Tab-separated table of C-alpha atoms in Angstrom:
chain	number	residue	atom	x	y	z
L	1	MET	CA	27.193	-58.860	66.501
L	2	VAL	CA	23.792	-58.617	68.144
L	3	ASP	CA	23.672	-57.742	71.852
L	4	ARG	CA	21.041	-60.268	73.060
L	5	THR	CA	21.120	-58.868	76.580
L	6	ARG	CA	19.276	-55.770	75.384
L	7	GLN	CA	16.462	-57.646	73.584
L	8	PRO	CA	14.293	-58.229	76.715
L	9	HIS	CA	14.602	-54.530	77.565
L	10	ARG	CA	13.539	-53.614	74.023
L	11	GLY	CA	10.585	-55.986	74.254
L	12	ARG	CA	9.410	-54.410	77.520
L	13	ALA	CA	9.827	-50.973	76.002
L	14	ARG	CA	7.700	-51.955	73.040
L	15	LEU	CA	5.013	-53.368	75.349
L	16	ALA	CA	5.083	-50.161	77.395
L	17	VAL	CA	4.625	-48.088	74.272
L	18	LEU	CA	1.755	-50.325	73.119
L	19	ALA	CA	0.109	-50.130	76.581
L	20	ALA	CA	0.446	-46.329	76.573
L	21	CYS	CA	-1.195	-46.188	73.146
L	22	LEU	CA	-4.064	-48.345	74.356
L	23	VAL	CA	-4.548	-46.264	77.479
L	24	THR	CA	-4.532	-43.092	75.401
L	25	ALA	CA	-7.003	-44.572	72.978
L	26	ALA	CA	-9.220	-46.232	75.586
L	27	CYS	CA	-10.866	-43.024	76.723
L	28	SER	CA	-14.375	-41.755	76.499
L	29	THR	CA	-15.291	-39.790	73.407
L	30	ALA	CA	-18.248	-38.191	75.187
L	31	PRO	CA	-17.877	-34.566	76.419
L	32	ALA	CA	-17.370	-34.119	80.134
L	33	TYR	CA	-20.883	-33.867	81.566
L	34	VAL	CA	-21.879	-30.715	83.440
L	35	ARG	CA	-25.442	-30.051	84.529
L	36	PRO	CA	-26.923	-27.293	82.361
L	37	ALA	CA	-26.932	-23.937	84.146
L	38	THR	CA	-30.315	-22.663	85.162
L	39	PRO	CA	-31.413	-19.368	86.799
L	40	ALA	CA	-32.143	-19.847	90.510
L	41	PRO	CA	-33.277	-16.736	92.445
L	42	ALA	CA	-32.196	-16.270	96.035
L	43	SER	CA	-35.785	-16.398	97.260
L	44	TYR	CA	-39.346	-16.584	95.973
L	45	LYS	CA	-40.929	-13.220	95.249
L	46	GLU	CA	-44.363	-14.176	96.463
L	47	ALA	CA	-43.116	-15.748	99.754
L	48	ASP	CA	-41.763	-12.538	101.270
L	49	GLY	CA	-43.283	-11.065	104.357
L	50	TRP	CA	-46.227	-13.271	105.150
L	51	GLN	CA	-45.390	-16.934	105.834
L	52	ALA	CA	-45.413	-18.091	109.408
L	53	ALA	CA	-42.351	-19.838	110.822
L	54	GLY	CA	-42.278	-22.924	112.948
L	55	THR	CA	-45.157	-24.659	111.208
L	56	ASN	CA	-45.702	-28.401	111.630
L	57	VAL	CA	-44.365	-30.480	108.803
L	58	ALA	CA	-45.308	-33.954	107.656
L	59	PRO	CA	-42.854	-36.829	107.166
L	60	PRO	CA	-41.085	-36.651	103.799
L	61	GLY	CA	-43.280	-38.053	101.052
L	62	ARG	CA	-46.433	-37.909	103.158
L	63	TRP	CA	-47.356	-34.287	102.685
L	64	TRP	CA	-51.122	-34.975	102.850
L	65	GLU	CA	-50.853	-35.697	106.561
L	66	MET	CA	-50.546	-31.960	107.180
L	67	PHE	CA	-54.289	-31.727	106.306
L	68	ALA	CA	-55.110	-34.114	109.194
L	69	ASP	CA	-57.898	-35.881	107.260
L	70	PRO	CA	-57.983	-39.646	107.894
L	71	VAL	CA	-60.213	-40.313	104.879
L	72	LEU	CA	-57.736	-38.582	102.574
L	73	SER	CA	-54.801	-40.462	104.128
L	74	GLY	CA	-56.611	-43.773	103.448
L	75	LEU	CA	-57.255	-42.849	99.856
L	76	MET	CA	-53.555	-41.912	99.360
L	77	THR	CA	-52.482	-45.334	100.500
L	78	ARG	CA	-54.776	-46.990	97.963
L	79	VAL	CA	-53.793	-44.785	95.006
L	80	ALA	CA	-50.186	-45.765	95.444
L	81	THR	CA	-50.920	-49.453	94.970
L	82	ARG	CA	-53.887	-49.619	92.588
L	83	ASN	CA	-53.673	-46.841	90.069
L	84	GLN	CA	-53.116	-48.095	86.536
L	85	ASP	CA	-51.192	-45.069	85.265
L	86	LEU	CA	-48.697	-45.642	88.049
L	87	ALA	CA	-48.533	-49.301	87.181
L	88	ALA	CA	-47.702	-48.333	83.617
L	89	ALA	CA	-44.964	-45.996	84.803
L	90	VAL	CA	-43.438	-48.759	86.929
L	91	ALA	CA	-43.516	-51.082	83.889
L	92	ARG	CA	-41.666	-48.469	81.855
L	93	TYR	CA	-39.066	-48.294	84.616
L	94	ASP	CA	-38.656	-52.038	84.562
L	95	GLN	CA	-38.091	-51.810	80.796
L	96	ALA	CA	-35.432	-49.109	81.269
L	97	ARG	CA	-33.602	-51.180	83.854
L	98	ALA	CA	-33.661	-54.193	81.519
L	99	VAL	CA	-32.143	-52.057	78.723
L	100	ALA	CA	-29.466	-50.904	81.133
L	101	ARG	CA	-28.637	-54.524	82.004
L	102	GLN	CA	-28.417	-55.328	78.289
L	103	ALA	CA	-25.961	-52.487	77.783
L	104	ARG	CA	-23.801	-53.630	80.734
L	105	ALA	CA	-23.584	-57.117	79.219
L	106	ASP	CA	-21.451	-55.690	76.372
L	107	LEU	CA	-18.732	-54.895	78.888
L	108	LEU	CA	-18.107	-58.647	79.286
L	109	PRO	CA	-17.026	-61.177	76.668
L	110	GLU	CA	-19.670	-63.352	75.090
L	111	ILE	CA	-18.986	-67.035	75.578
L	112	GLY	CA	-20.766	-69.789	73.706
L	113	VAL	CA	-20.627	-73.595	73.599
L	114	SER	CA	-21.557	-75.882	70.784
L	115	ALA	CA	-21.800	-79.602	70.032
L	116	ASP	CA	-22.174	-81.172	66.605
L	117	VAL	CA	-22.439	-84.714	65.278
L	118	SER	CA	-22.577	-85.326	61.506
L	119	ARG	CA	-22.499	-88.379	59.219
L	120	ASP	CA	-20.623	-87.719	55.941
L	121	ARG	CA	-19.434	-89.659	52.911
L	122	VAL	CA	-16.453	-88.679	50.787
L	123	SER	CA	-16.535	-89.276	47.034
L	124	ALA	CA	-14.254	-91.824	45.375
L	125	GLY	CA	-13.635	-89.297	42.624
L	126	ARG	CA	-12.671	-86.425	44.919
L	127	PRO	CA	-9.889	-84.153	43.649
L	128	LEU	CA	-6.257	-84.346	44.787
L	129	ALA	CA	-6.737	-87.574	46.706
L	130	PRO	CA	-8.968	-89.913	44.713
L	131	GLY	CA	-9.670	-93.313	46.150
L	132	SER	CA	-12.594	-95.277	47.416
L	133	ALA	CA	-15.754	-93.813	48.774
L	134	ALA	CA	-15.995	-93.957	52.569
L	135	PRO	CA	-18.592	-92.848	55.048
L	136	TYR	CA	-17.528	-91.453	58.448
L	137	THR	CA	-18.975	-89.795	61.506
L	138	VAL	CA	-17.488	-86.569	62.954
L	139	GLY	CA	-18.172	-85.340	66.476
L	140	THR	CA	-17.268	-81.845	67.642
L	141	VAL	CA	-17.530	-80.209	71.042
L	142	GLY	CA	-16.212	-76.708	71.516
L	143	ALA	CA	-16.504	-73.239	72.998
L	144	SER	CA	-16.053	-69.783	71.576
L	145	LEU	CA	-15.319	-66.293	72.943
L	146	ALA	CA	-15.936	-62.917	71.368
L	147	TYR	CA	-15.041	-59.582	73.000
L	148	GLU	CA	-15.093	-56.069	71.734
L	149	LEU	CA	-12.117	-54.073	72.926
L	150	ASP	CA	-13.829	-50.831	74.016
L	151	LEU	CA	-10.897	-48.624	73.052
L	152	PHE	CA	-13.022	-45.538	72.201
L	153	GLY	CA	-15.742	-45.814	74.797
L	154	ARG	CA	-18.676	-46.933	72.662
L	155	VAL	CA	-19.779	-49.608	75.139
L	156	ARG	CA	-19.043	-47.528	78.250
L	157	ASN	CA	-20.973	-44.533	76.968
L	158	SER	CA	-23.829	-46.784	75.972
L	159	VAL	CA	-23.866	-48.078	79.548
L	160	ARG	CA	-23.817	-44.534	80.960
L	161	ALA	CA	-26.676	-43.500	78.655
L	162	SER	CA	-28.821	-46.502	79.565
L	163	ARG	CA	-28.172	-46.000	83.306
L	164	ALA	CA	-29.141	-42.332	83.030
L	165	ASP	CA	-32.295	-43.348	81.120
L	166	ALA	CA	-33.151	-45.806	83.904
L	167	ALA	CA	-32.645	-43.106	86.528
L	168	ALA	CA	-34.910	-40.799	84.527
L	169	SER	CA	-37.567	-43.468	84.318
L	170	GLU	CA	-37.303	-43.975	88.093
L	171	ALA	CA	-37.821	-40.226	88.565
L	172	ASP	CA	-40.765	-40.447	86.207
L	173	VAL	CA	-42.392	-42.977	88.564
L	174	ALA	CA	-41.940	-40.529	91.405
L	175	ALA	CA	-43.382	-37.720	89.289
L	176	VAL	CA	-46.406	-39.765	88.281
L	177	THR	CA	-46.930	-40.774	91.940
L	178	LEU	CA	-46.804	-37.149	93.090
L	179	GLY	CA	-49.064	-36.032	90.240
L	180	LEU	CA	-51.679	-38.688	91.063
L	181	GLN	CA	-51.509	-37.830	94.782
L	182	ALA	CA	-52.055	-34.144	94.016
L	183	GLN	CA	-54.863	-34.903	91.563
L	184	LEU	CA	-56.535	-37.122	94.146
L	185	ALA	CA	-56.250	-34.458	96.862
L	186	SER	CA	-57.566	-31.721	94.566
L	187	ILE	CA	-60.599	-33.758	93.579
L	188	TYR	CA	-61.143	-34.784	97.172
L	189	PHE	CA	-61.085	-31.189	98.415
L	190	ASP	CA	-63.412	-30.131	95.587
L	191	MET	CA	-65.779	-32.934	96.655
L	192	ARG	CA	-65.605	-31.817	100.299
L	193	GLY	CA	-66.389	-28.252	99.179
L	194	LEU	CA	-69.437	-29.651	97.380
L	195	ASP	CA	-70.345	-31.512	100.547
L	196	ALA	CA	-70.354	-28.232	102.445
L	197	ARG	CA	-72.547	-26.703	99.727
L	198	ILE	CA	-74.952	-29.655	99.950
L	199	VAL	CA	-75.290	-29.108	103.715
L	200	LEU	CA	-75.745	-25.386	103.173
L	201	LEU	CA	-78.353	-25.950	100.457
L	202	ARG	CA	-80.242	-28.470	102.562
L	203	GLU	CA	-80.452	-25.905	105.358
L	204	THR	CA	-81.460	-23.262	102.788
L	205	VAL	CA	-84.218	-25.516	101.432
L	206	GLU	CA	-85.535	-26.072	104.995
L	207	ALA	CA	-85.423	-22.341	105.698
L	208	ASN	CA	-87.027	-21.442	102.425
L	209	ALA	CA	-89.711	-24.079	103.006
L	210	ARG	CA	-90.533	-22.466	106.351
L	211	ALA	CA	-90.599	-19.057	104.726
L	212	TYR	CA	-92.855	-20.306	101.995
L	213	THR	CA	-95.251	-21.819	104.587
L	214	LEU	CA	-95.285	-18.533	106.523
L	215	THR	CA	-95.923	-16.520	103.396
L	216	ASP	CA	-98.660	-18.835	102.216
L	217	THR	CA	-100.324	-18.643	105.642
L	218	ARG	CA	-100.099	-14.862	105.580
L	219	HIS	CA	-101.548	-14.887	102.096
L	220	SER	CA	-104.471	-17.085	103.221
L	221	GLY	CA	-105.136	-14.536	105.968
L	222	GLY	CA	-105.054	-11.719	103.521
L	223	ILE	CA	-101.887	-10.214	104.982
L	224	ALA	CA	-99.446	-11.124	102.134
L	225	SER	CA	-99.939	-10.844	98.409
L	226	GLY	CA	-99.787	-13.591	95.799
L	227	ILE	CA	-96.516	-12.033	94.573
L	228	ASP	CA	-94.931	-12.727	97.946
L	229	VAL	CA	-96.007	-16.390	97.692
L	230	SER	CA	-94.558	-16.656	94.143
L	231	ARG	CA	-91.307	-15.160	95.315
L	232	ALA	CA	-91.091	-17.597	98.206
L	233	GLN	CA	-91.829	-20.474	95.860
L	234	THR	CA	-89.116	-19.257	93.516
L	235	LEU	CA	-86.507	-19.220	96.259
L	236	LEU	CA	-87.509	-22.703	97.436
L	237	SER	CA	-87.502	-24.283	94.020
L	238	SER	CA	-84.234	-22.617	93.017
L	239	ALA	CA	-82.498	-23.968	96.111
L	240	ARG	CA	-83.849	-27.443	95.434
L	241	ALA	CA	-82.611	-27.263	91.809
L	242	GLU	CA	-79.161	-26.104	92.865
L	243	LEU	CA	-79.025	-28.932	95.404
L	244	SER	CA	-79.608	-31.438	92.617
L	245	ALA	CA	-76.930	-29.765	90.403
L	246	VAL	CA	-74.370	-29.852	93.200
L	247	GLY	CA	-75.226	-33.501	93.828
L	248	VAL	CA	-74.382	-34.289	90.198
L	249	ALA	CA	-71.008	-32.553	90.468
L	250	ARG	CA	-70.353	-34.316	93.776
L	251	GLN	CA	-71.016	-37.739	92.251
L	252	ARG	CA	-68.668	-36.976	89.379
L	253	ASP	CA	-65.872	-36.208	91.791
L	254	GLU	CA	-66.566	-39.473	93.638
L	255	HIS	CA	-66.473	-41.386	90.348
L	256	ALA	CA	-63.167	-39.712	89.430
L	257	ILE	CA	-61.638	-40.730	92.755
L	258	ALA	CA	-62.767	-44.311	92.189
L	259	VAL	CA	-60.988	-44.465	88.842
L	260	LEU	CA	-57.843	-42.954	90.379
L	261	LEU	CA	-57.917	-45.837	92.878
L	262	GLY	CA	-58.336	-48.386	90.112
L	263	GLU	CA	-61.890	-49.260	91.074
L	264	ALA	CA	-65.188	-49.272	89.256
L	265	PRO	CA	-67.366	-46.306	90.306
L	266	ALA	CA	-70.376	-48.603	90.844
L	267	GLY	CA	-68.885	-50.135	93.961
L	268	PHE	CA	-67.234	-47.024	95.448
L	269	THR	CA	-68.831	-44.595	97.870
L	270	ILE	CA	-67.585	-41.779	100.161
L	271	ALA	CA	-70.126	-40.461	102.616
L	272	VAL	CA	-71.116	-36.796	102.559
L	273	GLU	CA	-69.315	-35.018	105.374
L	274	ASP	CA	-69.455	-31.342	106.336
L	275	ARG	CA	-66.014	-31.003	107.877
L	276	GLN	CA	-64.210	-27.714	107.502
L	277	LEU	CA	-60.471	-28.312	106.958
L	278	ALA	CA	-57.968	-25.524	107.551
L	279	PRO	CA	-55.214	-25.215	104.896
L	280	PRO	CA	-51.774	-25.739	106.421
L	281	VAL	CA	-49.118	-23.067	106.339
L	282	ILE	CA	-46.426	-24.328	104.014
L	283	PRO	CA	-42.891	-22.831	104.088
L	284	ALA	CA	-41.566	-22.678	100.548
L	285	GLY	CA	-37.846	-22.776	101.496
L	286	LEU	CA	-35.134	-21.734	99.093
L	287	PRO	CA	-35.461	-21.951	95.278
L	288	SER	CA	-32.134	-23.768	95.075
L	289	THR	CA	-33.564	-26.756	97.011
L	290	LEU	CA	-36.388	-27.082	94.485
L	291	LEU	CA	-33.961	-28.586	91.967
L	292	GLU	CA	-33.300	-31.400	94.390
L	293	ARG	CA	-36.924	-32.189	95.331
L	294	ARG	CA	-38.851	-32.106	92.070
L	295	PRO	CA	-38.875	-35.549	90.405
L	296	ASP	CA	-39.653	-34.070	86.986
L	297	ILE	CA	-36.553	-31.928	87.239
L	298	ALA	CA	-34.475	-34.952	88.219
L	299	ALA	CA	-35.844	-36.876	85.205
L	300	ALA	CA	-35.091	-34.043	82.815
L	301	GLU	CA	-31.562	-33.761	84.140
L	302	ARG	CA	-30.871	-37.483	83.765
L	303	ARG	CA	-32.084	-37.321	80.185
L	304	VAL	CA	-29.542	-34.575	79.553
L	305	ALA	CA	-26.825	-36.877	80.931
L	306	ALA	CA	-28.019	-39.680	78.726
L	307	ALA	CA	-27.899	-37.466	75.641
L	308	ASN	CA	-24.412	-36.376	76.590
L	309	ALA	CA	-23.188	-39.989	76.760
L	310	ARG	CA	-24.793	-40.709	73.377
L	311	ILE	CA	-22.584	-38.090	71.833
L	312	GLY	CA	-19.722	-40.315	72.793
L	313	VAL	CA	-21.455	-43.328	71.260
L	314	ALA	CA	-21.872	-41.435	67.994
L	315	ARG	CA	-18.279	-40.108	68.019
L	316	SER	CA	-16.839	-43.590	68.661
L	317	ALA	CA	-18.234	-44.629	65.263
L	318	LEU	CA	-15.554	-42.397	63.718
L	319	PHE	CA	-12.838	-44.649	65.068
L	320	PRO	CA	-11.969	-48.284	64.342
L	321	SER	CA	-13.796	-51.079	66.163
L	322	VAL	CA	-11.603	-53.893	67.416
L	323	THR	CA	-13.011	-57.343	68.222
L	324	LEU	CA	-11.124	-60.314	69.703
L	325	GLY	CA	-12.195	-63.867	69.078
L	326	ALA	CA	-11.089	-67.257	70.377
L	327	ALA	CA	-12.323	-70.818	70.002
L	328	GLY	CA	-11.340	-74.297	71.236
L	329	GLY	CA	-12.701	-77.836	71.620
L	330	PHE	CA	-12.426	-81.441	70.539
L	331	GLU	CA	-13.051	-83.059	67.195
L	332	ALA	CA	-12.750	-86.742	66.242
L	333	VAL	CA	-14.083	-89.336	63.814
L	334	ARG	CA	-13.312	-92.291	66.023
L	335	GLY	CA	-12.121	-93.159	69.509
L	336	SER	CA	-12.498	-90.983	72.529
L	337	LEU	CA	-13.654	-87.473	71.602
L	338	LEU	CA	-12.517	-85.787	74.764
L	339	SER	CA	-8.829	-86.627	74.569
L	340	ALA	CA	-5.835	-84.388	74.333
L	341	SER	CA	-4.896	-85.578	70.885
L	342	ASN	CA	-8.257	-84.592	69.522
L	343	GLY	CA	-8.212	-81.069	70.917
L	344	PHE	CA	-8.039	-77.924	68.830
L	345	TRP	CA	-7.870	-74.198	69.545
L	346	ALA	CA	-7.751	-70.951	67.633
L	347	LEU	CA	-6.903	-67.445	68.889
L	348	GLY	CA	-8.483	-64.872	66.702
L	349	PRO	CA	-9.586	-63.340	64.632
L	350	LEU	CA	-8.424	-59.985	66.000
L	351	SER	CA	-10.500	-57.937	63.585
L	352	THR	CA	-10.445	-54.209	63.089
L	353	ALA	CA	-13.033	-52.385	61.035
L	354	LEU	CA	-13.096	-48.758	59.942
L	355	ALA	CA	-15.235	-47.266	57.228
L	356	ILE	CA	-13.189	-45.058	54.893
L	357	PHE	CA	-16.091	-43.417	53.111
L	358	ASP	CA	-19.739	-43.356	54.157
L	359	GLY	CA	-20.982	-40.147	52.565
L	360	GLY	CA	-20.946	-38.311	55.885
L	361	ARG	CA	-23.340	-40.672	57.628
L	362	ARG	CA	-21.350	-41.061	60.839
L	363	ARG	CA	-20.579	-37.374	61.145
L	364	ALA	CA	-24.251	-36.669	60.645
L	365	GLY	CA	-24.911	-39.078	63.499
L	366	VAL	CA	-22.640	-37.009	65.742
L	367	ARG	CA	-24.468	-33.821	64.784
L	368	ARG	CA	-27.753	-35.526	65.498
L	369	ALA	CA	-26.554	-36.622	68.930
L	370	ARG	CA	-25.415	-33.062	69.728
L	371	GLY	CA	-28.810	-31.773	68.587
L	372	GLU	CA	-30.564	-34.261	70.888
L	373	TYR	CA	-28.351	-33.080	73.780
L	374	ASP	CA	-29.247	-29.454	73.061
L	375	GLU	CA	-32.939	-30.389	72.958
L	376	ALA	CA	-32.693	-32.264	76.274
L	377	ALA	CA	-30.780	-29.336	77.873
L	378	ALA	CA	-33.438	-26.874	76.713
L	379	SER	CA	-36.239	-29.148	78.019
L	380	TYR	CA	-34.395	-29.301	81.383
L	381	ARG	CA	-34.135	-25.542	81.644
L	382	GLN	CA	-37.776	-25.137	80.673
L	383	THR	CA	-38.800	-27.705	83.345
L	384	VAL	CA	-36.885	-25.734	85.990
L	385	LEU	CA	-38.490	-22.436	84.929
L	386	THR	CA	-41.916	-24.006	84.945
L	387	ALA	CA	-41.276	-25.384	88.435
L	388	PHE	CA	-40.370	-21.864	89.692
L	389	ARG	CA	-43.478	-20.426	88.056
L	390	GLU	CA	-45.729	-23.054	89.628
L	391	VAL	CA	-44.332	-22.312	93.106
L	392	GLU	CA	-44.778	-18.593	92.642
L	393	ASP	CA	-48.323	-19.094	91.346
L	394	ALA	CA	-49.255	-21.271	94.310
L	395	LEU	CA	-47.689	-18.859	96.783
L	396	VAL	CA	-49.486	-15.792	95.486
L	397	SER	CA	-52.748	-17.739	95.325
L	398	GLN	CA	-52.252	-18.895	98.902
L	399	ARG	CA	-51.526	-15.384	100.136
L	400	LEU	CA	-54.395	-13.678	98.326
L	401	LEU	CA	-56.881	-16.413	99.064
L	402	ALA	CA	-56.137	-15.996	102.767
L	403	ALA	CA	-57.027	-12.351	102.481
L	404	GLN	CA	-60.098	-13.191	100.409
L	405	ASP	CA	-61.182	-15.694	103.021
L	406	ARG	CA	-61.069	-13.027	105.756
L	407	ASP	CA	-63.049	-10.511	103.755
L	408	GLN	CA	-65.549	-13.083	102.489
L	409	ARG	CA	-66.169	-14.356	106.035
L	410	VAL	CA	-67.001	-10.840	107.129
L	411	ALA	CA	-69.327	-10.437	104.130
L	412	ALA	CA	-71.097	-13.717	104.895
L	413	GLU	CA	-71.650	-12.724	108.526
L	414	ALA	CA	-73.028	-9.356	107.509
L	415	ALA	CA	-75.319	-10.937	104.886
L	416	GLU	CA	-76.643	-13.407	107.436
L	417	HIS	CA	-77.362	-10.602	109.868
L	418	THR	CA	-79.189	-8.714	107.120
L	419	ARG	CA	-81.242	-11.750	106.312
L	420	GLU	CA	-82.355	-12.154	109.933
L	421	LEU	CA	-83.306	-8.497	110.174
L	422	ALA	CA	-85.279	-8.701	106.926
L	423	LEU	CA	-87.298	-11.639	108.232
L	424	ILE	CA	-88.037	-9.838	111.477
L	425	ARG	CA	-89.119	-6.737	109.577
L	426	TYR	CA	-91.344	-8.832	107.329
L	427	ARG	CA	-93.021	-10.612	110.288
L	428	ASP	CA	-93.637	-7.174	111.884
L	429	GLY	CA	-95.074	-5.818	108.687
L	430	ALA	CA	-92.342	-3.223	108.343
L	431	ALA	CA	-91.121	-4.540	104.977
L	432	ASP	CA	-92.458	-6.460	102.039
L	433	TYR	CA	-91.207	-9.918	100.991
L	434	LEU	CA	-88.959	-8.496	98.286
L	435	GLU	CA	-86.630	-7.249	100.950
L	436	VAL	CA	-86.558	-10.745	102.417
L	437	VAL	CA	-85.886	-12.293	99.006
L	438	THR	CA	-82.996	-9.890	98.351
L	439	ALA	CA	-81.489	-10.563	101.791
L	440	GLN	CA	-81.847	-14.332	101.497
L	441	THR	CA	-80.281	-14.327	98.027
L	442	ALA	CA	-77.368	-12.189	99.154
L	443	ALA	CA	-76.787	-14.414	102.230
L	444	LEU	CA	-76.750	-17.571	100.126
L	445	ASP	CA	-74.434	-16.017	97.596
L	446	ALA	CA	-72.056	-14.919	100.368
L	447	GLU	CA	-72.043	-18.321	102.048
L	448	ARG	CA	-71.567	-20.061	98.679
L	449	ALA	CA	-68.612	-17.759	97.864
L	450	LEU	CA	-67.028	-18.400	101.273
L	451	LEU	CA	-67.219	-22.157	100.762
L	452	THR	CA	-65.684	-21.794	97.307
L	453	VAL	CA	-62.783	-19.772	98.690
L	454	ARG	CA	-62.096	-22.368	101.414
L	455	SER	CA	-62.153	-25.172	98.830
L	456	GLN	CA	-59.737	-23.181	96.666
L	457	GLN	CA	-57.411	-22.661	99.607
L	458	LEU	CA	-57.159	-26.425	100.150
L	459	GLN	CA	-56.621	-27.045	96.445
L	460	THR	CA	-53.960	-24.289	96.304
L	461	ALA	CA	-52.143	-25.886	99.230
L	462	THR	CA	-52.189	-29.137	97.258
L	463	ASP	CA	-50.743	-27.321	94.238
L	464	LEU	CA	-47.996	-25.858	96.386
L	465	PHE	CA	-47.051	-29.254	97.758
L	466	ARG	CA	-46.900	-30.640	94.260
L	467	ALA	CA	-44.892	-27.651	92.981
L	468	LEU	CA	-42.419	-28.106	95.871
L	469	GLY	CA	-41.871	-31.754	94.947
L	470	GLY	CA	-44.115	-33.347	97.547
L	471	SER	CA	-42.770	-31.741	100.739
L	472	ALA	CA	-42.720	-28.453	102.489
L	473	GLY	CA	-39.745	-26.211	101.725
L	474	GLY	CA	-38.561	-26.498	105.284
L	475	THR	CA	-37.937	-30.252	104.984
L	476	SER	CA	-35.150	-32.022	103.247
């Protein structure tokens, strides 16, 4: 005799076993993600023993304000809204977000509706039920549902991968923005260095013109030789030629800035301005914080996460895919279509597919996904190492350029004093014009070198800001 009181308990037990099997199966086949380990020193080697503390810092993301140049600040605002490379990066980010939304849609069932009206005629000589020919009209209205049971995480890992790709694309936008800002600042400071050289050369041309006039007058009076006049003419013409060459380089910088701003160079002008900017003191902070600030590091790390999730997608192909289907609606050849008697429904199919033999194609896909992960992890580690190198390069350049600036300033002052003494000696007849030429050339070279060093200091500060991820190390 069958004990029917135990049947409900057996049914619940079977359901519990089935649910446990589904829970066990419905797990991710991707490896647990861990950010790849990278070497991070306790401090920067080139930052020890020289950086000042308590320096002013700009608001996060507005590092250029530390240079206190209103023209540069205005250009930075325009590059963030008009540059075409940045617009392309934003468009790629929009594409990545759309792909992520497409992947998330697979988490939900796909529901469709349909309506059909057809006019048919059955044959009088049809098999099994011959009779008279008869035309009829069939109307059908229905809905269908299809849903993949994500037992092995294919859909979920696809969503994780697409979300990580979208986050990487977002970080790419930040990296492009920072790169364009740094490029703009570097060109701008180069242009301002050329402005200072233009002012210097204009003054040099005026001084050489006066010297030439003096020499020519002395020659007319029989005091100076024709060689002295030729030497004075050489200095004057050389200064004028260099002024033209510097003007060409300056215009090229201005044209480059116009293109960065998304404008045609023909309608873009920045006035020549001899304004000496002092490079800010930039605290580098700790190397460990660099991993959080650099957008290119963030992008590389998110691509590692995406590659890790795609291992799960590839591994899920080794397991069966299960899809649930359902359909329902109304069908009638006469009378009211939307009536209970004309309704139909179907639950299924509940289909399961598993390839038994594929020549190793799916396992090769898993190996490929693992290889892509290893590649992404190596690229991430290399990005981190490159970031540390760029910071160290900028720090050592900043430190040594500061020392070079001090020495070159002393050299320029000494050369200027020598030039003045040479002119006095020449006027007094105590020296020939060759001494004046030598002193003037040395003074111009020293002043030119000093301007170059100061321009390099500003550009190095820009490089350090970019290497630090767009903020000083003392900021978060």
